[in-house]
Amino acid sequence: SLQDQFDSLEKHTQWGIDVLEKYIKFVKERSEIELSYAKQLRNLSKKYQPKKNSKEEEEYRFTSARAFLATLNELNDYAGQHEVISENMSALISAQLARFLLQLKQERKAHFHDGRKAQQHIETCWKQLEASKRRFERDCREAERAQQYFEKMDADINVTKADVEKARQQAQLRHQMAEDSKAEYSSTLQRFNSEQHEHYYTHIPTIFQKIQEMEEGRILKIGESMKTFAEVDRQVIPIIGKCLDEITKAAELIDHKNDSQLVIEAFKSGFEPPGDVDFEDFTQPMKRTVSESSLSNSRGDGKAEPKYGSKSKGKLWPFIKKNKLMSLLTSPHQPPPPPPASASPSAVPNGPQSPKQPKEPLSHRFNEFMTSKPKIHCFRSLKRGGAGPEDFSNLPPEQRRKKLQQKVDELNRDIQKELDQRDALTKMKDVYIKNPQMGDAASVDQRLAELGQSIEKLRLEVQKFEGWLAEVEGKLPARSEPGRRQSSLYEAQHTAAINSCAQDRESPDGSYTEEQSQEPEVKLPATDFDDEFDDEEPLPTIGTCKALYTFEGQNEGTISVAEGELLYVIEEDKGDGWTRIRRSEDEEGYVPTSYVEVYLDRNAKGA
């Protein structure tokens, strides 16, 4: 029946609305997933971004690290595209479908309301027709009974004429009522047929057509939304592809050779490898000359010794650290020998030597060295807690050169800033002079004077650091006397604090310690002691000396000299008869004061 069709259509259209609601919910959840994914990507990118003013920033000198940083940045843009997907899906699909769904429900309600109304109307017409028909049928039966009763009365001779007339009038009345009912039934029937025709051929088809159009519109809308769903993704594909291309480009820019070179430049020390160890002939019965490159002596007069000196850091040549410790703990502990009676080396066949006095055990010397607390405290600030020497002399040569160059560049930038400020103030002063109403020209004089003083100080600093840099780069004679005196003023500035802590170099038993920068590390356990001789700073020269006699330093801490040899003085006699000298950059030790003629440098001594 028609009613059944309406019920089926109502169920089907309700199913269509449920499908639309389900799709809207699906798109919303997809949008939330995209937004959550974008948020997680952004958090991931932020998590691995380098922290400001942290050590991680230095790592981005390497191309691989920069490629990773580019990946993080592109990943952030990639996340932004997923946010765009989420926004477009919410605006172009979810919001529009929600509005369309509301309209669809209202339209569906109206269509089915019209269908039910038309159905009710035709049913009402049918009920009217049935009532008219039953009334016509009843009137016809009543008219027929009245006619039969009249005929019966008329045939009965016993019935009065008046009764017969009454029966005849009653029969006529019933017949007239039947005619009226017939006319009404006929009219009602025509009207019903007309309504029925219009109902089945006009109203109902129109309602069905509207419902069909509504359902087709719903289907089309879902189809368009699905296209938009794909198009939203497709629109960001070029940008996502560009992000991926940038990541690929950054990866292709990774230069393994460059990264390796950066590591080499960062850790290059500039030290030379040690020379070959000489053969020590133990078959000689008496008075062996200690091997010049023997690992048991760090202050001999051998040729290979400069490679083992204070410039060779323990981290590069670990076997040298034992030498350093031996030299430190076994500096001259006995009085120096008297000068020979004759200046000729032949007068003393074996050369003057230190007396063969028994030495204290090494463990005892080490314990005394470990208890030098004032020196430890003084140098701790330079080695561990402080910023290090001003001339970066605690660094290897190559690293020192880089630090000095950076400092010079930094000072030059500061000078340029000060010059720019001075030029600006000078122009302002000229404007004030030409136009006094704009300001007082004298008001900038004090600032100009301050800038002049600041520029002069910075230039002096630049000259100082350039001097150190020139020495490192070999532009000045590294250890010649003129070059040494030229750089002594610079060295004196950063060694003043050290000298104030190291004036008393004599340990409780009268022995002398080695170089200043070796002292701060003695607080460490014995197992770590050797590792702390890698940042030694050589003592500055304080003058020169000439050897009056030949001296063969065979004891630890002494150095052999030849008659007439010119040497550098790095520590004058403290009253025990020994003077500390240096032959080359890495060869130094003690000689008897009476064996040399000392010429002190006033500037270095005053500093």
XYZ file of C-alpha atoms in Angstrom:
607
model
C 0.000 0.000 0.000
C 0.968 3.624 -0.252
C 1.364 3.854 3.473
C 3.855 1.020 3.391
C 5.845 2.877 0.739
C 5.948 5.945 2.925
C 7.200 3.870 5.828
C 9.926 2.334 3.700
C 10.994 5.723 2.383
C 11.038 7.135 5.867
C 13.319 4.332 7.070
C 15.614 4.716 4.075
C 15.957 8.478 4.395
C 16.639 8.072 8.111
C 19.411 5.626 7.234
C 20.831 8.223 4.822
C 20.875 10.810 7.604
C 22.636 8.327 9.878
C 25.261 7.750 7.174
C 25.782 11.491 6.832
C 26.160 11.906 10.591
C 28.618 9.014 10.671
C 30.697 10.615 7.909
C 30.697 13.948 9.728
C 31.931 12.213 12.848
C 34.600 10.436 10.813
C 35.880 13.722 9.364
C 35.916 15.348 12.797
C 37.986 12.517 14.227
C 40.337 12.697 11.242
C 40.747 16.438 11.868
C 41.508 15.805 15.516
C 44.072 13.173 14.542
C 45.740 15.575 12.111
C 45.816 18.301 14.744
C 47.187 15.956 17.367
C 49.765 14.629 14.905
C 50.836 18.154 14.028
C 51.142 19.016 17.713
C 53.253 15.933 18.365
C 55.479 16.747 15.387
C 55.966 20.312 16.637
C 56.787 19.068 20.132
C 59.223 16.576 18.653
C 60.911 19.281 16.608
C 61.052 21.597 19.615
C 62.412 18.848 21.847
C 65.446 18.288 19.649
C 66.073 21.952 18.791
C 69.392 23.201 20.217
C 69.076 25.093 23.472
C 70.197 28.702 23.373
C 73.595 29.428 24.868
C 74.266 25.739 25.320
C 77.056 23.455 24.234
C 74.754 21.943 21.635
C 75.018 25.103 19.531
C 78.696 24.367 18.948
C 77.793 20.992 17.472
C 75.965 22.676 14.614
C 79.273 23.653 13.036
C 79.182 20.204 11.445
C 77.250 19.685 8.244
C 75.552 16.572 9.604
C 74.297 18.514 12.625
C 73.125 21.372 10.388
C 71.300 18.847 8.207
C 69.577 17.510 11.315
C 68.631 21.072 12.309
C 67.218 21.639 8.811
C 65.265 18.402 9.190
C 63.798 19.672 12.459
C 62.812 22.998 10.865
C 61.262 21.296 7.858
C 59.470 18.891 10.178
C 57.969 21.930 11.894
C 56.713 23.176 8.501
C 55.522 19.654 7.760
C 53.488 19.763 10.975
C 52.038 23.084 9.863
C 50.646 21.437 6.735
C 48.881 18.849 8.842
C 47.359 21.699 10.813
C 46.156 23.136 7.490
C 44.594 19.752 6.671
C 42.796 19.743 10.002
C 41.546 23.317 9.590
C 40.337 22.772 6.018
C 38.572 19.543 6.896
C 36.816 21.221 9.782
C 35.808 24.276 7.753
C 35.133 22.787 4.314
C 33.656 19.436 5.314
C 32.547 19.137 8.916
C 31.015 22.596 9.272
C 29.288 22.527 5.865
C 27.976 19.008 6.329
C 26.637 19.949 9.757
C 24.662 22.830 8.220
C 23.523 20.619 5.343
C 22.429 17.912 7.792
C 20.279 20.388 9.697
C 18.598 21.536 6.483
C 18.188 17.925 5.350
C 16.388 16.945 8.527
C 14.019 19.900 8.234
C 13.327 19.183 4.559
C 12.729 15.490 5.212
C 10.326 16.323 8.023
C 8.357 18.678 5.766
C 8.140 16.159 2.893
C 6.862 13.356 5.048
C 4.460 15.751 6.764
C 3.010 16.647 3.357
C 2.750 12.969 2.456
C 0.936 12.126 5.642
C -1.388 15.078 5.152
C -2.254 13.998 1.602
C -2.817 10.465 2.778
C -5.114 11.651 5.528
C -7.045 13.830 3.054
C -7.716 10.979 0.667
C -8.727 8.759 3.521
C -11.198 11.412 4.702
C -12.672 11.650 1.201
C -13.029 7.903 1.093
C -14.843 7.881 4.428
C -17.240 10.568 3.181
C -17.948 8.520 0.064
C -18.608 5.423 2.135
C -21.015 7.338 4.411
C -22.911 8.773 1.451
C -23.118 5.360 -0.133
C -24.470 3.736 3.020
C -27.013 6.510 3.449
C -28.183 6.086 -0.174
C -28.458 2.335 0.341
C -30.480 2.781 3.530
C -32.826 5.298 1.955
C -33.404 2.992 -0.983
C -34.341 0.114 1.319
C -36.627 2.377 3.355
C -38.317 3.623 0.150
C -38.823 0.059 -1.045
C -40.372 -1.012 2.261
C -42.623 2.052 2.265
C -43.767 1.222 -1.272
C -44.502 -2.374 -0.330
C -46.457 -1.247 2.746
C -48.504 1.183 0.589
C -49.332 -1.512 -1.894
C -50.360 -3.833 0.880
C -52.572 -1.216 2.484
C -54.054 -0.330 -0.859
C -55.009 -3.941 -1.562
C -56.585 -4.491 1.837
C -60.305 -3.620 1.695
C -60.493 -3.399 5.431
C -58.113 -0.458 5.598
C -59.626 2.961 5.514
C -58.943 5.330 2.733
C -57.141 7.667 5.073
C -54.691 4.957 6.102
C -54.088 4.107 2.477
C -53.407 7.782 1.704
C -51.060 8.043 4.624
C -49.167 4.958 3.466
C -48.978 6.419 -0.047
C -47.532 9.707 1.218
C -45.029 7.848 3.329
C -43.952 5.816 0.306
C -43.516 8.978 -1.766
C -41.474 10.621 1.019
C -39.161 7.633 1.271
C -38.766 7.555 -2.456
C -37.877 11.244 -2.493
C -35.279 10.707 0.253
C -33.761 7.864 -1.744
C -33.493 10.143 -4.764
C -31.790 12.812 -2.680
C -29.360 10.267 -1.221
C -28.643 9.028 -4.699
C -27.826 12.519 -5.895
C -25.604 13.159 -2.871
C -23.823 9.831 -3.308
C -23.242 10.555 -6.955
C -21.792 13.958 -6.155
C -19.596 12.557 -3.392
C -18.383 9.806 -5.655
C -17.396 12.229 -8.385
C -15.599 14.415 -5.896
C -13.730 11.429 -4.425
C -12.692 10.163 -7.816
C -11.337 13.578 -8.610
C -9.451 13.807 -5.285
C -8.155 10.284 -5.692
C -6.866 11.015 -9.183
C -5.173 14.164 -8.039
C -3.758 12.370 -5.007
C -2.185 9.502 -6.952
C -1.194 11.423 -10.029
C -0.202 14.786 -8.603
C 0.321 15.106 -4.848
C 1.985 11.811 -4.050
C 4.312 11.843 -7.111
C 5.321 15.398 -6.215
C 6.120 14.398 -2.644
C 8.023 11.332 -3.831
C 9.944 13.470 -6.282
C 10.918 15.898 -3.555
C 12.017 13.049 -1.294
C 14.020 11.588 -4.168
C 15.682 14.933 -4.877
C 16.430 15.320 -1.185
C 18.043 11.877 -1.036
C 20.021 12.471 -4.219
C 21.194 15.788 -2.831
C 22.387 14.016 0.292
C 24.269 11.462 -1.779
C 25.823 14.164 -3.944
C 26.835 16.123 -0.892
C 28.592 13.130 0.617
C 30.344 12.540 -2.702
C 31.483 16.174 -2.889
C 32.686 15.986 0.697
C 34.698 12.886 -0.095
C 36.280 14.703 -3.034
C 37.053 17.640 -0.782
C 38.475 15.190 1.745
C 40.969 14.018 -0.851
C 41.550 17.504 -2.262
C 42.452 18.906 1.146
C 45.246 16.360 1.330
C 46.236 16.913 -2.272
C 46.567 20.678 -1.818
C 49.310 20.310 0.800
C 51.193 17.573 -1.041
C 53.337 20.100 -3.010
C 54.347 21.896 0.179
C 54.965 18.618 1.996
C 56.971 17.489 -1.002
C 58.973 20.715 -0.820
C 59.668 20.064 2.855
C 60.854 16.577 2.022
C 62.952 17.964 -0.837
C 64.580 20.411 1.568
C 65.359 17.565 3.961
C 66.888 15.624 1.079
C 68.829 18.698 -0.014
C 70.142 19.214 3.516
C 71.175 15.561 3.652
C 72.986 15.909 0.326
C 74.909 18.890 1.711
C 76.460 16.734 4.421
C 80.197 16.833 3.814
C 82.009 14.104 5.699
C 85.379 15.500 4.696
C 84.494 18.936 6.033
C 83.186 17.515 9.308
C 86.330 15.465 9.756
C 88.439 18.544 9.045
C 86.525 20.527 11.648
C 87.287 17.842 14.224
C 90.922 17.914 13.211
C 91.040 21.707 13.472
C 89.249 21.649 16.813
C 91.614 19.177 18.446
C 94.834 19.756 16.529
C 97.544 20.492 19.082
C 100.488 21.387 16.876
C 102.820 19.067 18.781
C 105.460 17.027 17.036
C 105.698 13.284 17.638
C 108.489 12.150 19.926
C 111.798 11.031 18.467
C 113.297 7.604 18.603
C 114.549 6.323 21.940
C 118.327 5.984 21.915
C 120.071 2.776 22.834
C 121.545 2.787 26.340
C 124.703 0.740 26.578
C 124.777 -0.891 29.999
C 128.015 -2.719 29.203
C 130.068 0.374 30.110
C 131.496 -0.186 33.589
C 131.661 3.330 34.942
C 130.254 6.833 34.518
C 127.721 6.274 31.788
C 126.415 9.450 30.252
C 122.683 9.264 30.645
C 120.925 8.812 27.311
C 119.823 12.093 25.952
C 116.393 10.779 25.066
C 116.076 8.297 27.895
C 112.668 8.169 29.412
C 114.195 8.181 32.888
C 115.483 11.755 32.528
C 113.394 14.646 31.360
C 115.970 17.412 31.824
C 119.031 15.981 30.090
C 120.906 17.838 27.375
C 119.970 15.399 24.602
C 118.761 16.275 21.139
C 115.447 14.504 21.364
C 114.525 16.185 24.642
C 112.701 19.192 23.109
C 110.032 16.798 21.866
C 109.474 15.625 25.439
C 109.430 19.025 27.081
C 106.696 20.999 28.678
C 105.064 21.697 25.322
C 104.401 18.010 24.756
C 101.223 17.458 26.635
C 100.757 14.306 28.591
C 97.607 13.474 26.727
C 99.573 13.135 23.480
C 102.632 11.313 24.810
C 101.570 9.631 28.042
C 104.971 8.057 28.731
C 106.464 11.528 29.181
C 104.328 12.225 32.257
C 106.417 9.879 34.371
C 109.474 11.861 33.358
C 107.810 15.064 34.423
C 106.988 13.659 37.803
C 110.488 12.270 38.250
C 112.008 15.605 37.321
C 109.620 17.411 39.607
C 110.309 15.205 42.579
C 114.081 14.915 42.142
C 115.208 18.517 41.529
C 118.646 19.340 43.007
C 118.514 18.592 46.677
C 122.175 18.963 47.480
C 124.535 21.958 47.396
C 125.987 22.765 43.975
C 129.586 21.771 43.256
C 132.276 24.439 43.519
C 133.590 25.908 40.282
C 136.627 24.152 38.843
C 140.064 25.528 39.503
C 140.684 25.926 35.790
C 138.378 27.255 33.195
C 139.496 24.658 30.765
C 137.354 21.582 30.458
C 140.484 19.445 30.372
C 141.351 20.477 33.883
C 138.350 18.561 35.084
C 138.212 15.416 33.010
C 134.729 14.374 33.960
C 133.388 17.837 34.652
C 132.062 19.046 37.983
C 129.190 16.962 39.204
C 126.821 17.164 42.065
C 127.940 15.255 45.123
C 126.790 11.656 45.256
C 124.625 12.167 48.248
C 121.970 9.656 49.016
C 118.561 10.803 47.891
C 115.425 10.554 49.853
C 113.007 7.875 48.823
C 110.641 8.861 46.035
C 107.598 8.156 48.173
C 108.844 10.621 50.788
C 109.422 13.299 48.160
C 106.002 12.623 46.733
C 104.338 12.967 50.149
C 106.095 16.290 50.679
C 104.948 17.456 47.284
C 101.385 16.401 48.018
C 101.338 18.511 51.172
C 102.134 21.787 49.374
C 98.696 23.151 50.130
C 99.339 26.882 49.659
C 100.553 26.302 46.114
C 97.721 23.966 45.341
C 95.164 26.484 46.483
C 96.777 29.290 44.546
C 96.906 27.520 41.207
C 93.571 25.796 41.434
C 91.867 28.969 40.256
C 94.037 29.038 37.160
C 93.647 25.426 36.136
C 90.177 24.295 37.117
C 88.068 26.982 38.699
C 89.348 30.068 36.850
C 89.289 31.217 33.260
C 92.916 30.276 32.583
C 95.842 32.486 31.569
C 95.024 35.560 29.584
C 97.315 34.537 26.721
C 95.781 31.011 26.589
C 99.217 29.575 27.171
C 97.661 26.585 28.884
C 96.340 25.415 25.496
C 98.186 23.516 22.758
C 99.822 25.781 20.140
C 97.189 25.389 17.447
C 94.274 25.836 19.841
C 96.047 28.795 21.427
C 96.450 30.399 18.009
C 92.733 30.005 17.333
C 91.749 31.454 20.694
C 94.103 34.396 20.239
C 92.772 35.037 16.732
C 89.208 34.962 18.045
C 90.151 37.403 20.794
C 91.800 39.762 18.289
C 88.738 39.648 16.043
C 86.456 40.280 19.006
C 88.523 43.262 20.129
C 88.556 44.667 16.581
C 84.765 44.428 16.475
C 84.560 46.258 19.791
C 86.899 48.942 18.451
C 84.730 49.339 15.368
C 81.640 49.772 17.534
C 83.380 52.410 19.613
C 84.565 54.178 16.438
C 81.032 54.200 15.060
C 79.742 55.701 18.305
C 82.501 58.312 18.243
C 81.698 59.226 14.631
C 78.014 59.575 15.484
C 78.778 61.785 18.491
C 81.163 63.870 16.394
C 78.441 64.474 13.826
C 76.020 65.353 16.615
C 78.546 67.796 18.033
C 78.939 69.448 14.602
C 75.158 69.795 14.359
C 75.034 71.358 17.845
C 77.805 73.794 16.891
C 75.974 74.857 13.735
C 72.595 74.941 15.481
C 73.064 75.799 19.174
C 69.326 75.731 19.762
C 69.330 71.968 19.169
C 71.716 71.230 22.014
C 74.922 72.010 23.851
C 78.018 70.895 21.965
C 80.002 70.654 25.192
C 77.626 68.036 26.546
C 79.126 65.350 24.300
C 82.776 66.169 25.018
C 82.941 63.967 28.088
C 81.458 61.038 26.211
C 83.889 61.588 23.337
C 86.780 61.578 25.786
C 85.535 58.354 27.343
C 85.229 56.765 23.914
C 88.764 57.877 23.056
C 90.126 56.287 26.211
C 88.139 53.123 25.597
C 89.393 52.892 22.000
C 92.973 53.396 23.156
C 92.629 50.649 25.760
C 91.132 48.297 23.207
C 93.933 49.028 20.765
C 96.504 48.266 23.438
C 94.701 45.013 24.116
C 94.751 44.228 20.385
C 98.479 44.921 20.235
C 99.045 42.681 23.222
C 97.091 39.769 21.779
C 98.591 40.318 18.317
C 102.016 40.044 19.900
C 101.101 36.697 21.432
C 99.514 35.622 18.168
C 102.598 36.612 16.187
C 104.772 34.622 18.563
C 102.573 31.551 18.169
C 102.486 31.860 14.387
C 106.247 32.278 14.216
C 106.155 35.869 12.993
C 108.453 36.753 15.904
C 111.474 34.707 17.012
C 109.910 32.162 19.295
C 112.661 31.956 21.929
C 115.384 34.382 20.872
C 116.357 37.020 23.385
C 114.926 40.071 21.521
C 111.685 38.302 20.797
C 111.543 37.028 24.306
C 111.953 40.490 25.721
C 109.323 41.855 23.404
C 106.765 39.356 24.646
C 107.886 39.482 28.256
C 105.704 42.483 28.967
C 102.678 40.522 27.806
C 103.663 37.420 29.705
C 104.354 39.396 32.852
C 100.737 40.586 32.950
C 99.232 37.134 33.126
C 102.026 35.654 35.231
C 101.861 38.324 37.940
C 99.072 36.487 39.745
C 100.943 33.226 39.386
C 104.193 34.671 40.674
C 102.409 36.076 43.699
C 101.431 32.546 44.606
C 104.654 30.872 43.538
C 107.335 33.145 44.991
C 108.231 30.524 47.515
C 109.200 27.664 45.208
C 111.206 25.842 47.842
C 109.611 22.864 49.472
C 110.107 22.215 53.198
C 113.259 20.167 52.629
C 114.956 22.848 50.513
C 114.255 21.262 47.123
C 112.704 23.065 44.206
C 109.572 22.139 42.391
C 109.263 22.191 38.631
C 107.008 24.496 36.646
C 104.178 26.511 38.151
C 101.322 24.945 36.266
C 102.280 21.494 37.508
C 101.419 22.333 41.082
C 97.628 22.634 41.185
C 96.974 19.003 40.388
C 98.779 17.362 43.316
C 95.604 17.250 45.286
C 94.428 14.372 43.097
C 94.910 10.712 44.031
C 98.112 9.033 42.960
C 96.321 7.213 40.139
C 95.274 10.495 38.522
C 98.375 12.483 39.297
C 100.102 11.843 36.005
C 97.188 13.148 33.955
C 97.569 16.654 35.275
C 100.803 17.600 33.503
C 99.116 18.173 30.184
C 98.478 21.922 30.531
C 101.840 23.154 31.772
C 102.771 26.765 31.174
C 106.534 27.396 30.727
C 108.088 29.977 33.021
C 108.912 33.307 31.359
C 112.542 34.165 30.829
C 113.925 36.793 33.168
C 117.304 37.207 31.514
C 120.230 35.459 29.870
C 123.404 33.818 31.067
C 126.731 32.597 29.753
C 128.299 29.334 30.894
C 131.735 29.957 32.420
C 132.521 26.268 32.780
C 131.319 22.982 31.398
C 128.816 21.212 33.626
C 127.539 17.714 33.029
C 124.200 17.506 34.797
C 123.746 13.857 35.574
C 121.252 14.208 38.417
C 117.546 14.564 37.812
C 116.510 18.195 37.495
C 119.919 19.414 36.275
C 120.966 20.251 32.734
C 124.307 19.893 31.015
C 125.958 23.044 29.636
C 129.128 23.689 27.653
C 131.605 26.441 28.340
C 130.705 29.632 26.523
C 127.128 28.541 25.768
C 124.432 31.266 25.897
C 121.225 30.281 27.738
C 118.021 31.797 29.091
C 117.458 32.347 32.807
C 113.975 31.433 34.000
C 114.605 31.389 37.768
C 117.436 33.081 39.612
C 119.335 31.769 42.570
C 117.183 31.595 45.709
C 120.167 31.291 48.001
C 120.841 27.578 47.594
C 123.465 27.998 44.855
C 121.323 26.770 41.933
C 120.006 28.781 38.964
C 117.272 27.509 36.679
C 117.954 27.982 32.944
C 116.478 27.033 29.606
C 118.366 26.083 26.475
C 115.525 25.709 23.982
C 111.761 25.760 24.176
C 111.531 22.453 25.991
C 114.983 21.864 27.531
C 115.544 23.371 30.956
C 117.008 22.527 34.330
C 119.275 23.676 37.186
C 122.977 24.539 36.992
C 125.315 25.796 39.737
C 125.105 29.563 39.984
C 128.900 29.795 40.135
C 129.162 28.116 36.722
C 127.270 30.841 34.837
C 127.351 34.616 34.453
C 123.781 35.956 34.703
C 122.385 39.017 32.875
C 118.891 39.746 34.230
C 116.266 41.545 32.183
C 115.061 44.507 34.225
C 111.666 44.704 32.580
C 110.953 41.027 33.091
C 112.270 41.125 36.617
C 110.196 44.161 37.482
C 107.100 42.539 36.025
